[in-house]
Amino acid sequence: MNIRLHGLTTILSALVVLTAPTAVLAQDNLVTGELITTVNSGTPGKGGEVTFTVTRDITNWNVTSALGNNAVVRTVTLPIVPSAFMVQPDFTLKMNTDLLESAELTSTDPQTVVYRIREDAVWSDGVPITGDDFIYFWKTQNRRDCPECLINGSYGHDFIETLEQDETGKVVTATFSEPFLGWQGLFMFLYPAHLAEKHGDIAESYNNFLSNEVPAWSGGPYMVESFDPGQLVTLVPNPKWYGEKGPYLDKLKFRIITDSTQQLTALENGEVDVIYPQGATQDMVEQAAGLDYLGIDFQMNPSANWYFMGLNSKAGPMSDIALRKAVLTAIDAGDLKAKTADPYLRNWPHMGSVMFLPNQAGYADRRGARGYGTGDVEKAKGILSEAGYKLSGGSLLDPSGKPVSTLRLGFSPGYPAADDMARLITGYIAPLGLKTDLLTGPNATADYLLSGNFDLYLSYFSQQVFPAVKAGQIFLRDAGPNYFGFNDPKIEEIIGKAAAASSIEESAAILSEADELAMDYAALFPIYQLPTALIYKEAILNLRDNPNQLGPAYNTAEWGLAE
């Protein structure tokens, strides 16, 4: 069975109802209910600058590519690259009315979607945005027209069998080869086809022009004025902006500060105006709350991102499922959360699933049901003993009598809790006779995770509206983010059925079985959702937390300063 699964750059979550805090906690500034879509609203004046902090340098400008797909590139390019639909702070998908007049599902057999592009939608050089741009992007993503394109994921574009435009170029019709529930997530981040065609064939333009060259073009409210690598990206208004609102600012700057501990200091010193750190800490929350005298405010939300520890089932010691299960059993998830989240995030939910967030349809605590995360060292030792392992002189010997090698435990930089988690996990598994070598650094993702040079790895995934779509990215054998060696035809078959379901509820019911099987595989240990912390000068209007993969930069056309 040839199964194709695809991502949709959005998520579905629900806000957590928390008890009233008695100290300075993240909950003090949780945004709940309807406020999340309207908080900090206002009509700004014209002019001024805002400097937003990002956490890493930009080495690839193509956010849909395998190497450019990260939060920083997404944040910096959202004001430049137009999208058909955008993910909103309340976790809904909203059509981009600046770009499109309509996007309608006109038929279900075959599934057909018709996009009508606004007449006045143009690129920064005045060339109209047309079906050519949709078709170019589709060809880069569908895996058929450009197998050499180094994409992050097909995101469902390979479900489209034909993509055609009318004689005006402003009406685009997509006909699908089979039903695709997540069609509204397609055509995020469109690129100018008329410029791409000047830089070689599709693969050359996609892999090199769009990835390596600083954009001198824009289809959004701003465009790049300058880029100082490792330091600063400066955007200015796009003179051909066709949108209803904005842009209001004279300049929108993105200051690169890779040391997360220095971001709040930079805000306090007036060097930057907004920070959106990767994960909140108690110190950060307390400091932000103490800066109100400087006109600084902050918003908090549970995000679509969830911490996990992955185990390398493809090679090395973790390729033995008995050892994987023992490690997951010895980890004390309650203690882990208590020491890294609970001091400032009361009642923060743990993750018991690898395919659903706690408030998504289909969720169940499948991790706890298997005894994973209980910290039961004796049970873990029993699993190992039954599989032929032995403890000798404080070291673990495998069934052949050889010492189990020191485990390479990697983690992505920039996430304060990850370092603490790595050290705690080292302690949890030490009684099993296991030792770890902690690996991190600015290139940890490439050096360890992507290269397979790890046994255990701490990072996070971003959940989506349609969990089956995300599951396809992680668990299919040929999926790029299948870093941990999942290789189960039954899981793939179930995910395929879930992706073709007619509703989220039906899809979730089907996918639950795959979630059970994936948890049995014991190659992915879910921990808990990351908190967001948007900390900013309160003079900035219409800046609001968007706690999903897009982040706060989803509406930069509306940002401005109070008059």
Coordinates of C-alpha atoms in Angstrom, one line a residue:
M1 CA 0.0 0.0 0.0
N2 CA 1.5 3.3 -1.1
I3 CA 0.6 5.7 1.7
R4 CA 1.2 9.5 1.5
L5 CA 0.9 11.6 4.6
H6 CA 1.4 15.3 4.8
G7 CA 1.7 18.2 7.2
L8 CA -0.5 21.1 7.8
T9 CA 1.3 24.1 9.4
T10 CA -1.2 24.6 12.2
I11 CA -2.4 23.0 15.4
L12 CA -5.5 22.4 17.5
S13 CA -5.2 22.8 21.2
A14 CA -7.3 24.2 24.0
L15 CA -6.3 26.5 26.8
V16 CA -5.9 25.0 30.2
V17 CA -8.1 26.3 33.1
L18 CA -5.7 26.9 36.0
T19 CA -6.1 27.7 39.6
A20 CA -5.4 31.2 40.9
P21 CA -1.7 31.6 41.7
T22 CA -0.4 32.9 45.0
A23 CA 2.9 34.1 43.6
V24 CA 4.3 35.4 40.3
L25 CA 3.5 32.5 38.0
A26 CA 3.0 32.2 34.3
Q27 CA -0.7 31.8 34.9
D28 CA -0.9 35.4 36.0
N29 CA -0.7 36.4 32.4
L30 CA -2.5 33.5 30.7
V31 CA -4.7 34.7 27.9
T32 CA -8.0 32.7 27.8
G33 CA -11.3 32.7 26.0
E34 CA -12.0 35.2 23.3
L35 CA -9.3 37.5 24.6
I36 CA -6.6 35.6 22.8
T37 CA -7.8 36.9 19.4
T38 CA -8.4 40.5 20.6
V39 CA -6.0 41.2 23.4
N40 CA -3.9 44.3 22.9
S41 CA -6.0 45.6 20.1
G42 CA -6.0 49.2 18.9
T43 CA -5.6 51.6 16.1
P44 CA -1.9 52.5 15.8
G45 CA -0.3 55.7 14.5
K46 CA 1.9 55.8 11.5
G47 CA 5.7 55.5 11.9
G48 CA 8.2 54.3 14.4
E49 CA 10.2 51.1 14.8
V50 CA 9.8 47.8 16.6
T51 CA 12.6 45.4 17.2
F52 CA 11.7 41.7 17.7
T53 CA 14.2 39.3 19.1
V54 CA 14.9 35.9 17.4
T55 CA 17.2 33.2 18.8
R56 CA 19.3 32.0 15.9
D57 CA 21.0 33.2 12.7
I58 CA 19.4 32.7 9.3
T59 CA 21.4 30.4 7.0
N60 CA 18.5 29.4 4.8
W61 CA 15.6 31.7 3.8
N62 CA 13.2 29.1 2.4
V63 CA 10.9 28.1 5.3
T64 CA 9.3 25.3 3.3
S65 CA 12.7 23.6 2.8
A66 CA 14.2 20.9 5.0
L67 CA 17.0 23.2 6.2
G68 CA 15.0 26.5 6.4
N69 CA 12.0 25.1 8.3
N70 CA 12.4 26.6 11.8
A71 CA 10.7 29.2 14.0
V72 CA 13.2 32.0 13.2
V73 CA 12.9 31.8 9.4
R74 CA 9.2 31.5 9.8
T75 CA 9.0 34.6 12.0
V76 CA 11.2 36.7 9.7
T77 CA 9.6 35.7 6.5
L78 CA 5.9 35.8 7.5
P79 CA 5.8 39.6 6.8
I80 CA 7.2 38.9 3.3
V81 CA 5.7 35.7 2.0
P82 CA 1.9 35.5 1.3
S83 CA -0.2 32.5 2.4
A84 CA -3.7 31.3 1.4
F85 CA -4.7 30.6 4.9
M86 CA -3.2 31.7 8.3
V87 CA -3.4 30.0 11.7
Q88 CA -5.0 32.3 14.2
P89 CA -4.4 32.6 18.0
D90 CA -7.5 30.6 18.7
F91 CA -6.1 27.7 16.6
T92 CA -8.5 28.2 13.7
L93 CA -7.5 28.5 10.1
K94 CA -8.5 31.8 8.5
M95 CA -8.4 32.7 4.8
N96 CA -6.0 35.5 4.0
T97 CA -8.5 38.1 2.7
D98 CA -5.6 40.4 1.6
L99 CA -4.6 37.7 -0.9
L100 CA -7.8 35.9 -1.7
E101 CA -11.4 36.8 -2.5
S102 CA -12.5 33.3 -1.8
A103 CA -11.3 29.7 -1.4
E104 CA -14.2 27.2 -1.8
L105 CA -14.6 23.5 -1.8
T106 CA -16.8 23.2 -4.9
S107 CA -17.0 19.4 -5.2
T108 CA -16.3 16.3 -3.1
D109 CA -16.2 13.8 -6.0
P110 CA -13.5 14.5 -7.0
Q111 CA -12.5 16.9 -4.3
T112 CA -12.1 20.3 -6.0
V113 CA -11.1 23.6 -4.5
V114 CA -11.3 26.9 -6.3
Y115 CA -9.1 29.9 -5.2
R116 CA -9.9 33.4 -6.4
I117 CA -6.9 35.7 -6.1
R118 CA -7.6 39.4 -5.5
E119 CA -7.0 41.6 -8.6
D120 CA -4.8 44.0 -6.7
A121 CA -2.6 41.3 -5.1
V122 CA 0.9 41.9 -6.6
W123 CA 4.6 41.2 -5.8
S124 CA 6.8 44.1 -4.7
D125 CA 7.9 44.6 -8.3
G126 CA 4.3 45.2 -9.4
V127 CA 3.9 41.8 -11.1
P128 CA 0.5 40.3 -10.3
I129 CA 0.3 37.3 -7.9
T130 CA -1.3 34.6 -10.1
G131 CA -1.9 30.9 -10.5
D132 CA 1.7 30.7 -11.8
D133 CA 2.8 31.2 -8.2
F134 CA 0.4 28.5 -6.9
I135 CA 1.6 26.1 -9.6
Y136 CA 5.3 26.8 -9.0
F137 CA 4.9 26.1 -5.3
W138 CA 2.8 23.0 -5.9
K139 CA 5.4 21.6 -8.2
T140 CA 8.1 22.1 -5.6
Q141 CA 6.1 20.3 -3.0
N142 CA 4.2 17.5 -4.7
R143 CA 7.3 15.1 -4.9
R144 CA 6.4 14.3 -8.6
D145 CA 7.5 17.4 -10.6
C146 CA 10.6 18.0 -8.5
P147 CA 11.9 15.0 -6.6
E148 CA 15.2 16.9 -6.2
C149 CA 13.5 19.8 -4.3
L150 CA 14.7 19.6 -0.7
I151 CA 11.4 20.1 0.9
N152 CA 10.5 19.8 4.6
G153 CA 7.3 17.9 3.8
S154 CA 4.7 17.7 1.0
Y155 CA 2.0 19.1 3.3
G156 CA -0.7 17.5 1.2
H157 CA 0.2 19.1 -2.1
D158 CA 0.8 15.6 -3.6
F159 CA -2.9 14.9 -3.1
I160 CA -3.6 17.5 -5.8
E161 CA -3.8 15.7 -9.2
T162 CA -4.1 18.8 -11.3
L163 CA -3.7 22.5 -10.7
E164 CA -5.0 24.9 -13.3
Q165 CA -5.6 28.6 -13.8
D166 CA -8.0 30.5 -16.0
E167 CA -7.0 33.0 -18.7
T168 CA -6.8 35.9 -16.1
G169 CA -4.4 33.9 -13.8
K170 CA -6.6 35.0 -10.9
V171 CA -8.7 31.8 -10.6
V172 CA -6.9 28.6 -9.6
T173 CA -8.6 25.2 -9.5
A174 CA -7.2 22.3 -7.6
T175 CA -8.5 18.8 -8.3
F176 CA -7.5 16.1 -5.8
S177 CA -6.7 12.5 -6.6
E178 CA -8.4 11.5 -3.3
P179 CA -10.0 13.3 -0.4
F180 CA -7.7 15.5 1.8
L181 CA -9.2 16.7 5.0
G182 CA -6.5 19.4 5.5
W183 CA -6.9 21.3 2.3
Q184 CA -7.1 24.7 4.0
G185 CA -3.5 24.2 5.1
L186 CA -2.2 24.2 1.6
F187 CA -0.3 27.0 -0.1
M188 CA 1.2 28.5 2.9
F189 CA 4.3 30.6 1.9
L190 CA 3.9 31.3 -1.8
Y191 CA 7.0 32.4 -3.8
P192 CA 7.3 34.5 -6.9
A193 CA 7.4 32.2 -9.9
H194 CA 8.4 34.9 -12.3
L195 CA 11.6 35.5 -10.4
A196 CA 12.3 31.8 -9.7
E197 CA 12.2 30.9 -13.4
K198 CA 15.2 33.3 -13.9
H199 CA 17.3 31.1 -11.6
G200 CA 17.3 27.8 -13.3
D201 CA 14.9 24.9 -13.3
I202 CA 12.5 24.2 -10.4
A203 CA 15.1 22.4 -8.3
E204 CA 17.8 25.0 -8.8
S205 CA 15.5 27.9 -8.1
Y206 CA 14.0 26.2 -5.0
N207 CA 17.1 24.8 -3.5
N208 CA 19.4 27.7 -4.2
F209 CA 17.7 31.0 -5.2
L210 CA 14.9 30.8 -2.6
S211 CA 17.1 29.2 0.0
N212 CA 20.4 31.0 -0.2
E213 CA 19.6 34.5 -1.5
V214 CA 18.3 37.2 0.8
P215 CA 14.8 38.0 -0.5
A216 CA 14.9 41.2 -2.6
W217 CA 11.1 40.7 -3.3
S218 CA 8.0 40.6 -1.2
G219 CA 4.3 39.6 -1.4
G220 CA 3.6 40.8 2.1
P221 CA 3.4 44.1 4.0
Y222 CA 7.2 44.4 4.5
M223 CA 10.3 43.6 2.6
V224 CA 14.0 43.1 3.5
E225 CA 16.0 46.3 3.5
S226 CA 19.2 44.7 4.9
F227 CA 20.6 41.6 6.6
D228 CA 23.6 41.6 8.9
P229 CA 24.3 37.9 9.4
G230 CA 24.3 36.9 13.0
Q231 CA 23.1 40.4 14.0
L232 CA 20.0 41.9 12.5
V233 CA 17.4 41.7 9.8
T234 CA 15.7 45.0 8.9
L235 CA 12.4 45.2 7.1
V236 CA 10.7 48.3 5.6
P237 CA 7.2 48.7 4.2
N238 CA 6.5 47.1 0.8
P239 CA 5.6 50.0 -1.5
K240 CA 3.3 47.7 -3.4
W241 CA 1.4 46.3 -0.4
Y242 CA -2.1 45.6 -1.4
G243 CA -3.6 44.7 2.0
E244 CA -6.4 46.5 3.8
K245 CA -4.4 47.4 6.8
G246 CA -0.9 48.8 7.4
P247 CA 1.9 48.5 7.4
Y248 CA 2.2 51.1 10.1
L249 CA 5.8 50.9 11.1
D250 CA 8.7 52.6 9.4
K251 CA 10.9 49.7 10.2
L252 CA 10.4 46.2 11.6
K253 CA 13.7 44.8 12.9
F254 CA 14.6 41.3 14.0
R255 CA 17.6 41.3 16.4
I256 CA 19.4 37.9 16.6
I257 CA 20.3 37.1 20.2
T258 CA 21.2 33.4 20.5
D259 CA 21.7 33.5 24.3
S260 CA 18.2 33.3 25.6
T261 CA 19.4 34.6 29.0
Q262 CA 20.4 37.9 27.4
Q263 CA 17.1 38.6 25.7
L264 CA 15.2 39.9 28.7
T265 CA 18.2 42.1 29.6
A266 CA 18.2 43.5 26.1
L267 CA 14.5 44.3 26.6
E268 CA 15.0 45.9 29.9
N269 CA 17.9 48.0 28.5
G270 CA 15.7 49.3 25.7
E271 CA 17.8 47.5 23.0
V272 CA 14.8 45.5 21.8
D273 CA 11.0 45.9 22.1
V274 CA 9.7 42.3 21.9
I275 CA 11.1 38.9 23.0
Y276 CA 9.5 35.5 22.4
P277 CA 11.8 33.1 24.1
Q278 CA 11.7 29.4 23.4
G279 CA 10.1 28.1 26.6
A280 CA 9.5 30.2 29.8
T281 CA 11.4 29.9 33.1
Q282 CA 10.5 31.0 36.6
D283 CA 13.2 33.6 36.6
M284 CA 11.9 35.0 33.3
V285 CA 8.4 35.2 34.5
E286 CA 9.4 37.0 37.7
Q287 CA 11.6 39.4 35.9
A288 CA 9.0 40.2 33.3
A289 CA 6.4 40.8 36.0
G290 CA 8.8 43.2 37.7
L291 CA 9.3 45.4 34.6
D292 CA 5.8 46.9 34.4
Y293 CA 7.3 50.2 35.6
L294 CA 9.1 50.3 32.2
G295 CA 5.8 49.8 30.4
I296 CA 6.6 46.1 29.7
D297 CA 3.8 43.6 29.7
F298 CA 3.6 39.9 28.8
Q299 CA 1.2 37.2 27.6
M300 CA 1.3 33.4 28.4
N301 CA -0.3 30.4 26.7
P302 CA 0.2 26.7 26.4
S303 CA 1.7 26.2 23.0
A304 CA 1.2 23.6 20.3
N305 CA 4.8 22.5 20.9
W306 CA 5.5 19.6 23.2
Y307 CA 8.7 18.3 24.7
F308 CA 9.7 14.8 24.0
M309 CA 12.6 12.4 24.3
G310 CA 13.3 10.3 21.2
L311 CA 15.1 7.0 21.3
N312 CA 17.2 5.9 18.4
S313 CA 15.6 2.5 17.5
K314 CA 17.6 2.3 14.2
A315 CA 21.1 1.7 15.7
G316 CA 23.0 1.4 18.9
P317 CA 21.9 0.2 22.3
M318 CA 18.4 1.7 21.9
S319 CA 17.7 -0.6 18.9
D320 CA 16.7 -3.2 21.5
I321 CA 13.0 -2.6 22.5
A322 CA 13.5 -4.1 25.9
L323 CA 16.1 -1.5 26.8
R324 CA 13.9 1.2 25.4
K325 CA 11.0 0.1 27.5
A326 CA 13.2 -0.1 30.6
V327 CA 14.5 3.4 30.1
L328 CA 11.0 4.8 29.6
T329 CA 9.8 3.0 32.7
A330 CA 12.7 4.3 34.9
I331 CA 12.0 7.9 34.0
D332 CA 10.0 9.7 36.6
A333 CA 7.7 12.0 34.5
G334 CA 6.0 13.4 37.6
D335 CA 9.3 14.5 39.1
L336 CA 10.5 15.7 35.7
K337 CA 7.5 18.0 35.4
A338 CA 7.6 19.1 39.0
K339 CA 11.2 20.2 38.8
T340 CA 11.1 21.9 35.3
A341 CA 7.5 23.2 35.0
D342 CA 5.4 23.1 38.1
P343 CA 7.2 25.8 40.0
Y344 CA 5.7 28.4 37.7
L345 CA 3.0 26.5 35.7
R346 CA 0.5 25.1 38.1
N347 CA -1.6 22.2 36.9
W348 CA 0.3 22.2 33.6
P349 CA -0.8 18.9 31.9
H350 CA 1.7 16.2 31.0
M351 CA 1.6 14.5 27.7
G352 CA 0.4 10.9 27.6
S353 CA 0.2 10.5 23.8
V354 CA 2.5 10.8 20.8
M355 CA -0.2 11.8 18.4
F356 CA -2.7 14.0 20.3
L357 CA -2.5 17.0 22.6
P358 CA -4.3 16.6 25.9
N359 CA -7.4 18.5 24.7
Q360 CA -7.7 17.0 21.2
A361 CA -10.2 14.4 20.3
G362 CA -8.6 11.0 20.5
Y363 CA -6.3 11.8 23.4
A364 CA -5.8 9.2 26.2
D365 CA -2.9 8.7 28.6
R366 CA -1.3 5.8 26.7
R367 CA 2.1 6.5 28.2
G368 CA 0.8 6.0 31.8
A369 CA -1.2 3.0 30.8
R370 CA 2.1 1.2 29.9
G371 CA 3.9 2.2 33.1
Y372 CA 6.2 4.6 31.2
G373 CA 7.2 7.6 33.2
T374 CA 6.4 6.0 36.6
G375 CA 10.0 6.0 37.8
D376 CA 9.6 2.4 38.7
V377 CA 13.3 1.3 38.7
E378 CA 12.6 -2.2 40.0
K379 CA 10.1 -2.8 37.2
A380 CA 12.6 -1.5 34.7
K381 CA 15.2 -3.9 36.1
G382 CA 12.8 -6.7 35.7
I383 CA 12.3 -5.8 32.0
L384 CA 16.0 -5.9 31.5
S385 CA 16.5 -9.2 33.4
E386 CA 13.8 -10.9 31.5
A387 CA 15.6 -9.8 28.3
G388 CA 18.9 -11.2 29.4
Y389 CA 20.6 -8.0 30.7
K390 CA 22.7 -8.1 33.9
L391 CA 24.0 -5.5 36.4
S392 CA 27.6 -6.0 37.2
G393 CA 29.7 -3.6 39.3
G394 CA 27.2 -0.8 38.6
S395 CA 27.3 -1.3 34.9
L396 CA 24.7 -2.8 32.6
L397 CA 25.8 -5.8 30.5
D398 CA 23.8 -6.7 27.4
P399 CA 22.6 -10.3 26.8
S400 CA 25.9 -11.2 25.1
G401 CA 27.8 -10.1 28.3
K402 CA 29.2 -6.8 26.8
P403 CA 28.8 -3.5 28.7
V404 CA 26.2 -1.3 27.3
S405 CA 27.9 1.8 25.9
T406 CA 27.5 5.3 27.3
L407 CA 24.3 6.7 25.9
R408 CA 24.7 9.8 23.8
L409 CA 21.9 12.1 25.1
G410 CA 21.5 15.2 22.8
F411 CA 19.3 18.2 23.2
S412 CA 18.5 21.3 21.2
P413 CA 20.0 24.6 22.5
G414 CA 17.9 27.5 23.5
Y415 CA 15.3 25.7 25.6
P416 CA 16.1 26.2 29.3
A417 CA 14.2 23.2 30.5
A418 CA 16.0 20.8 28.1
D419 CA 19.3 21.1 30.0
D420 CA 17.6 20.3 33.3
M421 CA 15.6 17.5 31.7
A422 CA 18.8 15.9 30.4
R423 CA 20.5 15.9 33.8
L424 CA 17.4 14.6 35.5
I425 CA 17.0 11.8 33.0
T426 CA 20.6 10.8 33.5
G427 CA 19.8 10.4 37.2
Y428 CA 16.6 8.4 36.6
I429 CA 18.4 5.7 34.5
A430 CA 21.7 5.6 36.5
P431 CA 20.3 2.8 38.8
L432 CA 19.9 0.7 35.7
G433 CA 23.7 0.8 35.2
L434 CA 23.4 3.3 32.3
K435 CA 25.6 6.4 31.9
T436 CA 25.1 9.3 29.5
D437 CA 27.2 11.7 27.6
L438 CA 25.3 15.0 27.2
L439 CA 25.6 16.6 23.8
T440 CA 24.4 20.0 22.8
G441 CA 25.6 23.2 21.0
P442 CA 24.5 25.7 18.4
N443 CA 24.4 23.0 15.7
A444 CA 23.0 20.2 17.8
T445 CA 20.1 19.4 15.6
A446 CA 22.3 18.9 12.5
D447 CA 25.2 17.3 14.4
Y448 CA 23.3 14.8 16.4
L449 CA 19.6 14.5 15.5
L450 CA 19.7 14.7 11.7
S451 CA 22.9 12.7 11.5
G452 CA 21.6 10.0 13.7
N453 CA 24.6 10.5 16.1
F454 CA 22.5 10.0 19.3
D455 CA 20.9 7.3 21.4
L456 CA 18.5 9.7 23.2
Y457 CA 17.5 13.1 22.1
L458 CA 15.4 15.9 23.8
S459 CA 13.5 18.3 21.6
Y460 CA 10.0 19.3 20.7
F461 CA 7.4 18.7 18.0
S462 CA 4.6 21.1 16.9
Q463 CA 1.1 19.6 16.9
Q464 CA -1.4 20.4 14.2
V465 CA -5.2 20.7 13.6
F466 CA -5.3 17.3 12.0
P467 CA -3.2 14.9 14.1
A468 CA -3.1 12.3 11.3
V469 CA -1.2 14.7 9.1
K470 CA 1.4 15.3 11.8
A471 CA 1.6 11.6 12.5
G472 CA 2.5 11.0 8.9
Q473 CA 5.4 13.3 9.2
I474 CA 6.8 11.5 12.3
F475 CA 5.9 7.8 11.9
L476 CA 6.0 7.0 8.2
R477 CA 9.2 5.2 7.2
D478 CA 10.1 7.6 4.4
A479 CA 9.1 10.7 6.4
G480 CA 11.9 13.3 6.9
P481 CA 11.3 13.8 10.6
N482 CA 11.1 10.1 11.3
Y483 CA 14.4 10.5 13.2
F484 CA 13.8 7.6 15.6
G485 CA 13.4 4.7 13.3
F486 CA 9.7 3.9 13.4
N487 CA 9.2 1.0 10.9
D488 CA 5.7 -0.5 11.3
P489 CA 3.5 -1.1 8.3
K490 CA 0.4 -1.4 10.5
I491 CA 1.0 2.1 11.9
E492 CA 1.4 3.5 8.4
E493 CA -1.8 1.8 7.2
I494 CA -3.9 3.2 10.1
I495 CA -2.4 6.7 9.6
G496 CA -3.3 6.6 5.9
K497 CA -7.0 5.7 6.8
A498 CA -7.1 8.5 9.4
A499 CA -5.8 11.1 6.9
A500 CA -8.6 10.2 4.4
A501 CA -11.4 10.5 7.0
S502 CA -14.2 12.9 6.4
S503 CA -14.0 14.7 9.8
I504 CA -11.5 15.3 12.6
E505 CA -13.6 13.2 14.9
E506 CA -13.6 10.2 12.6
S507 CA -9.9 10.7 11.9
A508 CA -9.1 10.8 15.6
A509 CA -11.0 7.6 16.3
I510 CA -9.0 5.8 13.7
L511 CA -5.7 7.3 14.7
S512 CA -6.1 6.2 18.3
E513 CA -5.1 2.7 17.3
A514 CA -1.9 4.0 15.7
D515 CA -1.2 6.0 18.8
E516 CA -1.4 2.7 20.8
L517 CA 1.0 1.0 18.4
A518 CA 3.4 3.9 18.4
M519 CA 3.5 3.9 22.1
D520 CA 4.2 0.2 22.2
Y521 CA 7.2 0.9 19.9
A522 CA 8.7 2.8 22.7
A523 CA 10.8 5.1 20.6
L524 CA 9.2 8.4 21.6
F525 CA 8.5 9.6 25.2
P526 CA 6.1 12.6 25.4
I527 CA 6.7 15.0 28.3
Y528 CA 4.5 18.1 28.3
Q529 CA 3.6 21.2 26.3
L530 CA 5.9 24.1 26.2
P531 CA 4.6 27.4 27.5
T532 CA 4.8 30.6 25.4
A533 CA 6.0 33.9 26.8
L534 CA 5.5 37.0 24.6
I535 CA 7.1 39.9 26.5
Y536 CA 6.8 43.3 25.0
K537 CA 6.6 47.1 25.4
E538 CA 2.9 47.8 25.9
A539 CA 3.0 50.8 23.5
I540 CA 3.0 48.2 20.6
L541 CA -0.6 47.6 19.5
N542 CA -2.1 44.5 17.9
L543 CA 0.9 42.4 18.9
R544 CA -0.5 39.2 20.4
D545 CA 0.6 35.7 21.2
N546 CA -0.2 33.1 18.6
P547 CA 0.8 29.9 20.4
N548 CA 1.2 27.7 17.4
Q549 CA 3.8 27.1 14.7
L550 CA 3.3 30.5 13.1
G551 CA 3.9 32.5 16.3
P552 CA 3.1 36.3 16.9
A553 CA 4.4 37.5 13.4
Y554 CA 1.2 36.2 11.7
N555 CA -0.3 39.7 11.7
T556 CA 2.7 42.1 11.3
A557 CA 0.7 44.4 8.9
E558 CA -1.4 45.4 11.9
W559 CA 1.5 46.1 14.3
G560 CA 2.1 49.7 15.3
L561 CA 2.7 52.2 18.1
A562 CA 0.1 53.9 20.1
E563 CA -0.3 57.5 19.3

